Amino acid sequence: MCARREVILEAALEVLADRGFKGTSIDAVAERAGLTRQGVLHYFPSKKRLLLEVLELRNRLARENLADRRVGEDWAGDFAEAVAFEQHHPSLARVHSVVMAEAVTGQEPARGYVRDRCRTLQDHLAEHLAARYGDRLPSGLDTRTGATALFALVEGIHQLWLADQDGDERYPEVVREVLSVLLGSDTGPPVCEDSAMPAVKG
């Protein structure tokens, strides 16, 4: 990736995490990046395009963090590591939380992005759980319910930590323990394609 483009994305990540999409301006990103407005627009012709690229950056960084793991052999550990990674990089967690909040209030492009992402991730989780375990998980939950519960667990953990970053430091371990109950001691299903959540690889 072009070095200047990377600088712009990193600046936009910080501004979006602080201000949200509505409160972010191209001028603010340019100032944070040490560039002119036209310098930013040369690489990102619209604020919407910039937001979507920042969210893809978040996914890419999450993928890279798991690159040294044999993802899928320890599914509970993979999700726990994903949660720990974002706790060490709060801007990544904050920008996701801000986008979720704007989606709840009906703001675009957050609403469309979050709706599609939530549906896609839950569908992929359910498909991979069904491929591995059949209709029921070792815990007794049906695979669709298990996928929704797992998705909600990770999303909720992020929100709890962001609201109180001096609170429970065991959140990654909480994720590991809950997944161990859901899935038993068996290894997890293979990786999917969204980087934000390792089992659906995000």
PDB file of C-alpha atoms in Angstrom:
ATOM      1  CA  MET A   1       0.000   0.000   0.000  1.00  0.00           C
ATOM      2  CA  CYS A   2       1.138   3.529  -0.795  1.00  0.00           C
ATOM      3  CA  ALA A   3       2.749   5.103   2.281  1.00  0.00           C
ATOM      4  CA  ARG A   4       0.750   8.327   1.966  1.00  0.00           C
ATOM      5  CA  ARG A   5      -2.483   6.397   1.610  1.00  0.00           C
ATOM      6  CA  GLU A   6      -1.639   4.492   4.771  1.00  0.00           C
ATOM      7  CA  VAL A   7      -0.975   7.750   6.636  1.00  0.00           C
ATOM      8  CA  ILE A   8      -4.382   9.063   5.574  1.00  0.00           C
ATOM      9  CA  LEU A   9      -6.145   5.898   6.703  1.00  0.00           C
ATOM     10  CA  GLU A  10      -4.442   5.961  10.087  1.00  0.00           C
ATOM     11  CA  ALA A  11      -5.385   9.630  10.531  1.00  0.00           C
ATOM     12  CA  ALA A  12      -8.967   8.914   9.474  1.00  0.00           C
ATOM     13  CA  LEU A  13      -9.158   6.025  11.923  1.00  0.00           C
ATOM     14  CA  GLU A  14      -8.304   8.347  14.795  1.00  0.00           C
ATOM     15  CA  VAL A  15     -10.674  11.113  13.684  1.00  0.00           C
ATOM     16  CA  LEU A  16     -13.568   8.734  13.024  1.00  0.00           C
ATOM     17  CA  ALA A  17     -13.031   7.013  16.367  1.00  0.00           C
ATOM     18  CA  ASP A  18     -13.231  10.396  18.109  1.00  0.00           C
ATOM     19  CA  ARG A  19     -15.992  12.073  16.089  1.00  0.00           C
ATOM     20  CA  GLY A  20     -17.966   9.452  14.202  1.00  0.00           C
ATOM     21  CA  PHE A  21     -18.841   9.671  10.522  1.00  0.00           C
ATOM     22  CA  LYS A  22     -21.157  12.663  10.828  1.00  0.00           C
ATOM     23  CA  GLY A  23     -18.652  14.665  12.866  1.00  0.00           C
ATOM     24  CA  THR A  24     -15.680  13.838  10.667  1.00  0.00           C
ATOM     25  CA  SER A  25     -14.617  16.124   7.840  1.00  0.00           C
ATOM     26  CA  ILE A  26     -12.081  15.661   5.086  1.00  0.00           C
ATOM     27  CA  ASP A  27     -10.376  18.802   6.385  1.00  0.00           C
ATOM     28  CA  ALA A  28      -9.978  17.270   9.864  1.00  0.00           C
ATOM     29  CA  VAL A  29      -8.448  14.118   8.399  1.00  0.00           C
ATOM     30  CA  ALA A  30      -6.120  16.188   6.222  1.00  0.00           C
ATOM     31  CA  GLU A  31      -4.966  18.204   9.230  1.00  0.00           C
ATOM     32  CA  ARG A  32      -4.327  15.047  11.280  1.00  0.00           C
ATOM     33  CA  ALA A  33      -2.397  13.516   8.373  1.00  0.00           C
ATOM     34  CA  GLY A  34      -0.388  16.683   7.696  1.00  0.00           C
ATOM     35  CA  LEU A  35      -1.792  17.000   4.175  1.00  0.00           C
ATOM     36  CA  THR A  36      -4.053  19.316   2.223  1.00  0.00           C
ATOM     37  CA  ARG A  37      -7.717  18.600   1.590  1.00  0.00           C
ATOM     38  CA  GLN A  38      -6.913  17.879  -2.055  1.00  0.00           C
ATOM     39  CA  GLY A  39      -4.157  15.549  -0.956  1.00  0.00           C
ATOM     40  CA  VAL A  40      -6.723  13.409   0.873  1.00  0.00           C
ATOM     41  CA  LEU A  41      -9.301  13.597  -1.920  1.00  0.00           C
ATOM     42  CA  HIS A  42      -6.694  12.427  -4.416  1.00  0.00           C
ATOM     43  CA  TYR A  43      -6.701   9.024  -2.688  1.00  0.00           C
ATOM     44  CA  PHE A  44     -10.239   9.006  -1.268  1.00  0.00           C
ATOM     45  CA  PRO A  45     -12.758  10.921  -3.384  1.00  0.00           C
ATOM     46  CA  SER A  46     -15.513  10.894  -0.751  1.00  0.00           C
ATOM     47  CA  LYS A  47     -15.955  10.655   3.014  1.00  0.00           C
ATOM     48  CA  LYS A  48     -18.024   7.498   2.574  1.00  0.00           C
ATOM     49  CA  ARG A  49     -15.217   5.833   0.644  1.00  0.00           C
ATOM     50  CA  LEU A  50     -12.786   6.852   3.391  1.00  0.00           C
ATOM     51  CA  LEU A  51     -14.987   5.315   6.109  1.00  0.00           C
ATOM     52  CA  LEU A  52     -15.319   2.021   4.255  1.00  0.00           C
ATOM     53  CA  GLU A  53     -11.554   1.895   3.701  1.00  0.00           C
ATOM     54  CA  VAL A  54     -10.964   2.523   7.423  1.00  0.00           C
ATOM     55  CA  LEU A  55     -13.263  -0.363   8.320  1.00  0.00           C
ATOM     56  CA  GLU A  56     -11.367  -2.563   5.880  1.00  0.00           C
ATOM     57  CA  LEU A  57      -8.118  -1.426   7.536  1.00  0.00           C
ATOM     58  CA  ARG A  58      -9.524  -2.591  10.870  1.00  0.00           C
ATOM     59  CA  ASN A  59     -10.311  -5.985   9.355  1.00  0.00           C
ATOM     60  CA  ARG A  60      -6.864  -6.234   7.758  1.00  0.00           C
ATOM     61  CA  LEU A  61      -5.057  -5.469  11.007  1.00  0.00           C
ATOM     62  CA  ALA A  62      -7.141  -8.094  12.795  1.00  0.00           C
ATOM     63  CA  ARG A  63      -6.244 -10.658  10.122  1.00  0.00           C
ATOM     64  CA  GLU A  64      -2.567  -9.821  10.397  1.00  0.00           C
ATOM     65  CA  ASN A  65      -2.700 -10.237  14.159  1.00  0.00           C
ATOM     66  CA  LEU A  66      -3.912 -13.815  13.721  1.00  0.00           C
ATOM     67  CA  ALA A  67      -1.456 -14.624  10.937  1.00  0.00           C
ATOM     68  CA  ASP A  68       0.870 -16.609  13.219  1.00  0.00           C
ATOM     69  CA  ARG A  69      -1.955 -18.716  14.659  1.00  0.00           C
ATOM     70  CA  ARG A  70      -3.299 -21.890  13.110  1.00  0.00           C
ATOM     71  CA  VAL A  71      -6.760 -20.373  13.108  1.00  0.00           C
ATOM     72  CA  GLY A  72      -9.528 -22.934  13.614  1.00  0.00           C
ATOM     73  CA  GLU A  73      -7.575 -25.372  15.779  1.00  0.00           C
ATOM     74  CA  ASP A  74      -8.456 -23.424  18.926  1.00  0.00           C
ATOM     75  CA  TRP A  75     -11.547 -21.463  18.040  1.00  0.00           C
ATOM     76  CA  ALA A  76     -12.121 -20.227  21.584  1.00  0.00           C
ATOM     77  CA  GLY A  77      -8.520 -19.023  21.710  1.00  0.00           C
ATOM     78  CA  ASP A  78      -8.845 -17.313  18.322  1.00  0.00           C
ATOM     79  CA  PHE A  79     -11.799 -15.234  19.477  1.00  0.00           C
ATOM     80  CA  ALA A  80     -10.127 -14.463  22.798  1.00  0.00           C
ATOM     81  CA  GLU A  81      -7.035 -13.228  20.933  1.00  0.00           C
ATOM     82  CA  ALA A  82      -9.200 -11.064  18.655  1.00  0.00           C
ATOM     83  CA  VAL A  83     -10.793  -9.399  21.692  1.00  0.00           C
ATOM     84  CA  ALA A  84      -7.401  -8.891  23.363  1.00  0.00           C
ATOM     85  CA  PHE A  85      -5.991  -7.341  20.182  1.00  0.00           C
ATOM     86  CA  GLU A  86      -8.669  -4.657  20.037  1.00  0.00           C
ATOM     87  CA  GLN A  87      -8.215  -3.913  23.729  1.00  0.00           C
ATOM     88  CA  HIS A  88      -4.577  -3.174  22.938  1.00  0.00           C
ATOM     89  CA  HIS A  89      -5.666  -0.979  20.003  1.00  0.00           C
ATOM     90  CA  PRO A  90      -8.606   1.045  21.348  1.00  0.00           C
ATOM     91  CA  SER A  91      -9.024   3.170  18.207  1.00  0.00           C
ATOM     92  CA  LEU A  92      -9.991   0.019  16.305  1.00  0.00           C
ATOM     93  CA  ALA A  93     -12.623  -0.846  18.896  1.00  0.00           C
ATOM     94  CA  ARG A  94     -13.878   2.739  19.143  1.00  0.00           C
ATOM     95  CA  VAL A  95     -14.361   3.250  15.422  1.00  0.00           C
ATOM     96  CA  HIS A  96     -16.394   0.051  15.254  1.00  0.00           C
ATOM     97  CA  SER A  97     -18.486   1.127  18.246  1.00  0.00           C
ATOM     98  CA  VAL A  98     -19.110   4.574  16.746  1.00  0.00           C
ATOM     99  CA  VAL A  99     -20.254   3.030  13.470  1.00  0.00           C
ATOM    100  CA  MET A 100     -22.577   0.672  15.369  1.00  0.00           C
ATOM    101  CA  ALA A 101     -24.076   3.611  17.282  1.00  0.00           C
ATOM    102  CA  GLU A 102     -24.652   5.592  14.100  1.00  0.00           C
ATOM    103  CA  ALA A 103     -26.288   2.542  12.514  1.00  0.00           C
ATOM    104  CA  VAL A 104     -28.735   2.346  15.436  1.00  0.00           C
ATOM    105  CA  THR A 105     -29.804   5.946  14.811  1.00  0.00           C
ATOM    106  CA  GLY A 106     -30.326   5.208  11.118  1.00  0.00           C
ATOM    107  CA  GLN A 107     -27.378   7.159   9.761  1.00  0.00           C
ATOM    108  CA  GLU A 108     -25.892   6.116   6.447  1.00  0.00           C
ATOM    109  CA  PRO A 109     -23.543   4.655   5.367  1.00  0.00           C
ATOM    110  CA  ALA A 110     -23.226   3.103   8.840  1.00  0.00           C
ATOM    111  CA  ARG A 111     -26.718   1.614   8.837  1.00  0.00           C
ATOM    112  CA  GLY A 112     -26.281  -0.274   5.570  1.00  0.00           C
ATOM    113  CA  TYR A 113     -22.767  -1.420   6.397  1.00  0.00           C
ATOM    114  CA  VAL A 114     -23.657  -2.720   9.857  1.00  0.00           C
ATOM    115  CA  ARG A 115     -26.884  -4.396   8.726  1.00  0.00           C
ATOM    116  CA  ASP A 116     -25.119  -6.265   5.927  1.00  0.00           C
ATOM    117  CA  ARG A 117     -22.126  -7.152   8.110  1.00  0.00           C
ATOM    118  CA  CYS A 118     -24.258  -8.488  10.968  1.00  0.00           C
ATOM    119  CA  ARG A 119     -26.333 -10.648   8.657  1.00  0.00           C
ATOM    120  CA  THR A 120     -23.317 -11.941   6.753  1.00  0.00           C
ATOM    121  CA  LEU A 121     -21.303 -12.799   9.851  1.00  0.00           C
ATOM    122  CA  GLN A 122     -24.153 -14.619  11.550  1.00  0.00           C
ATOM    123  CA  ASP A 123     -24.901 -16.570   8.374  1.00  0.00           C
ATOM    124  CA  HIS A 124     -21.244 -17.589   8.005  1.00  0.00           C
ATOM    125  CA  LEU A 125     -20.992 -18.555  11.666  1.00  0.00           C
ATOM    126  CA  ALA A 126     -24.124 -20.665  11.441  1.00  0.00           C
ATOM    127  CA  GLU A 127     -22.919 -22.378   8.258  1.00  0.00           C
ATOM    128  CA  HIS A 128     -19.539 -23.277   9.721  1.00  0.00           C
ATOM    129  CA  LEU A 129     -21.001 -24.434  13.015  1.00  0.00           C
ATOM    130  CA  ALA A 130     -23.483 -26.634  11.144  1.00  0.00           C
ATOM    131  CA  ALA A 131     -20.708 -28.064   8.971  1.00  0.00           C
ATOM    132  CA  ARG A 132     -18.735 -29.003  12.074  1.00  0.00           C
ATOM    133  CA  TYR A 133     -21.416 -30.031  14.557  1.00  0.00           C
ATOM    134  CA  GLY A 134     -24.609 -30.677  12.627  1.00  0.00           C
ATOM    135  CA  ASP A 135     -27.872 -29.264  13.911  1.00  0.00           C
ATOM    136  CA  ARG A 136     -26.777 -28.964  17.545  1.00  0.00           C
ATOM    137  CA  LEU A 137     -23.679 -27.690  19.316  1.00  0.00           C
ATOM    138  CA  PRO A 138     -22.139 -29.718  22.164  1.00  0.00           C
ATOM    139  CA  SER A 139     -23.903 -27.291  24.534  1.00  0.00           C
ATOM    140  CA  GLY A 140     -27.288 -28.300  23.087  1.00  0.00           C
ATOM    141  CA  LEU A 141     -27.979 -25.018  21.304  1.00  0.00           C
ATOM    142  CA  ASP A 142     -29.028 -25.193  17.676  1.00  0.00           C
ATOM    143  CA  THR A 143     -26.380 -23.832  15.357  1.00  0.00           C
ATOM    144  CA  ARG A 144     -28.251 -20.662  14.386  1.00  0.00           C
ATOM    145  CA  THR A 145     -28.845 -19.741  18.024  1.00  0.00           C
ATOM    146  CA  GLY A 146     -25.217 -20.515  18.822  1.00  0.00           C
ATOM    147  CA  ALA A 147     -24.012 -18.278  15.996  1.00  0.00           C
ATOM    148  CA  THR A 148     -26.185 -15.387  17.171  1.00  0.00           C
ATOM    149  CA  ALA A 149     -25.072 -15.874  20.785  1.00  0.00           C
ATOM    150  CA  LEU A 150     -21.407 -15.930  19.799  1.00  0.00           C
ATOM    151  CA  PHE A 151     -21.748 -12.813  17.657  1.00  0.00           C
ATOM    152  CA  ALA A 152     -23.607 -10.997  20.444  1.00  0.00           C
ATOM    153  CA  LEU A 153     -20.998 -12.055  23.011  1.00  0.00           C
ATOM    154  CA  VAL A 154     -18.086 -10.557  21.094  1.00  0.00           C
ATOM    155  CA  GLU A 155     -19.997  -7.370  20.207  1.00  0.00           C
ATOM    156  CA  GLY A 156     -21.141  -6.961  23.804  1.00  0.00           C
ATOM    157  CA  ILE A 157     -17.684  -7.540  25.250  1.00  0.00           C
ATOM    158  CA  HIS A 158     -16.335  -4.717  23.088  1.00  0.00           C
ATOM    159  CA  GLN A 159     -19.025  -2.352  24.349  1.00  0.00           C
ATOM    160  CA  LEU A 160     -18.481  -3.254  28.009  1.00  0.00           C
ATOM    161  CA  TRP A 161     -14.752  -2.675  27.726  1.00  0.00           C
ATOM    162  CA  LEU A 162     -15.117   0.625  25.866  1.00  0.00           C
ATOM    163  CA  ALA A 163     -17.551   1.917  28.494  1.00  0.00           C
ATOM    164  CA  ASP A 164     -15.166   1.042  31.336  1.00  0.00           C
ATOM    165  CA  GLN A 165     -11.602   0.456  30.219  1.00  0.00           C
ATOM    166  CA  ASP A 166     -10.490   0.166  33.840  1.00  0.00           C
ATOM    167  CA  GLY A 167     -13.030  -2.577  34.437  1.00  0.00           C
ATOM    168  CA  ASP A 168     -12.714  -6.321  34.042  1.00  0.00           C
ATOM    169  CA  GLU A 169      -9.393  -7.227  32.379  1.00  0.00           C
ATOM    170  CA  ARG A 170     -10.517 -10.824  31.960  1.00  0.00           C
ATOM    171  CA  TYR A 171     -12.731 -10.203  28.938  1.00  0.00           C
ATOM    172  CA  PRO A 172     -10.580 -12.264  26.543  1.00  0.00           C
ATOM    173  CA  GLU A 173     -10.628 -15.120  29.037  1.00  0.00           C
ATOM    174  CA  VAL A 174     -14.393 -14.707  29.479  1.00  0.00           C
ATOM    175  CA  VAL A 175     -14.783 -15.158  25.713  1.00  0.00           C
ATOM    176  CA  ARG A 176     -12.554 -18.242  25.794  1.00  0.00           C
ATOM    177  CA  GLU A 177     -14.495 -19.827  28.660  1.00  0.00           C
ATOM    178  CA  VAL A 178     -17.933 -19.157  27.145  1.00  0.00           C
ATOM    179  CA  LEU A 179     -16.892 -20.596  23.788  1.00  0.00           C
ATOM    180  CA  SER A 180     -15.495 -23.660  25.524  1.00  0.00           C
ATOM    181  CA  VAL A 181     -18.936 -24.216  27.049  1.00  0.00           C
ATOM    182  CA  LEU A 182     -20.718 -23.627  23.726  1.00  0.00           C
ATOM    183  CA  LEU A 183     -18.411 -25.825  21.681  1.00  0.00           C
ATOM    184  CA  GLY A 184     -17.087 -28.305  24.226  1.00  0.00           C
ATOM    185  CA  SER A 185     -13.479 -29.424  24.012  1.00  0.00           C
ATOM    186  CA  ASP A 186     -13.662 -30.119  20.269  1.00  0.00           C
ATOM    187  CA  THR A 187     -11.681 -27.947  17.902  1.00  0.00           C
ATOM    188  CA  GLY A 188     -13.516 -25.195  16.116  1.00  0.00           C
ATOM    189  CA  PRO A 189     -14.696 -25.036  12.524  1.00  0.00           C
ATOM    190  CA  PRO A 190     -12.512 -23.621   9.758  1.00  0.00           C
ATOM    191  CA  VAL A 191     -11.914 -19.955   9.199  1.00  0.00           C
ATOM    192  CA  CYS A 192     -14.339 -17.886   7.170  1.00  0.00           C
ATOM    193  CA  GLU A 193     -13.787 -14.530   5.496  1.00  0.00           C
ATOM    194  CA  ASP A 194     -14.397 -11.588   7.824  1.00  0.00           C
ATOM    195  CA  SER A 195     -11.314 -10.542   9.699  1.00  0.00           C
ATOM    196  CA  ALA A 196     -13.030  -8.838  12.613  1.00  0.00           C
ATOM    197  CA  MET A 197     -14.191 -12.182  13.967  1.00  0.00           C
ATOM    198  CA  PRO A 198     -11.677 -14.997  13.470  1.00  0.00           C
ATOM    199  CA  ALA A 199     -14.136 -17.787  12.892  1.00  0.00           C
ATOM    200  CA  VAL A 200     -15.754 -15.926  10.068  1.00  0.00           C
ATOM    201  CA  LYS A 201     -12.708 -14.356   8.852  1.00  0.00           C
ATOM    202  CA  GLY A 202     -14.638 -10.784  11.000  1.00  0.00           C
TER     203      GLY A 202
END
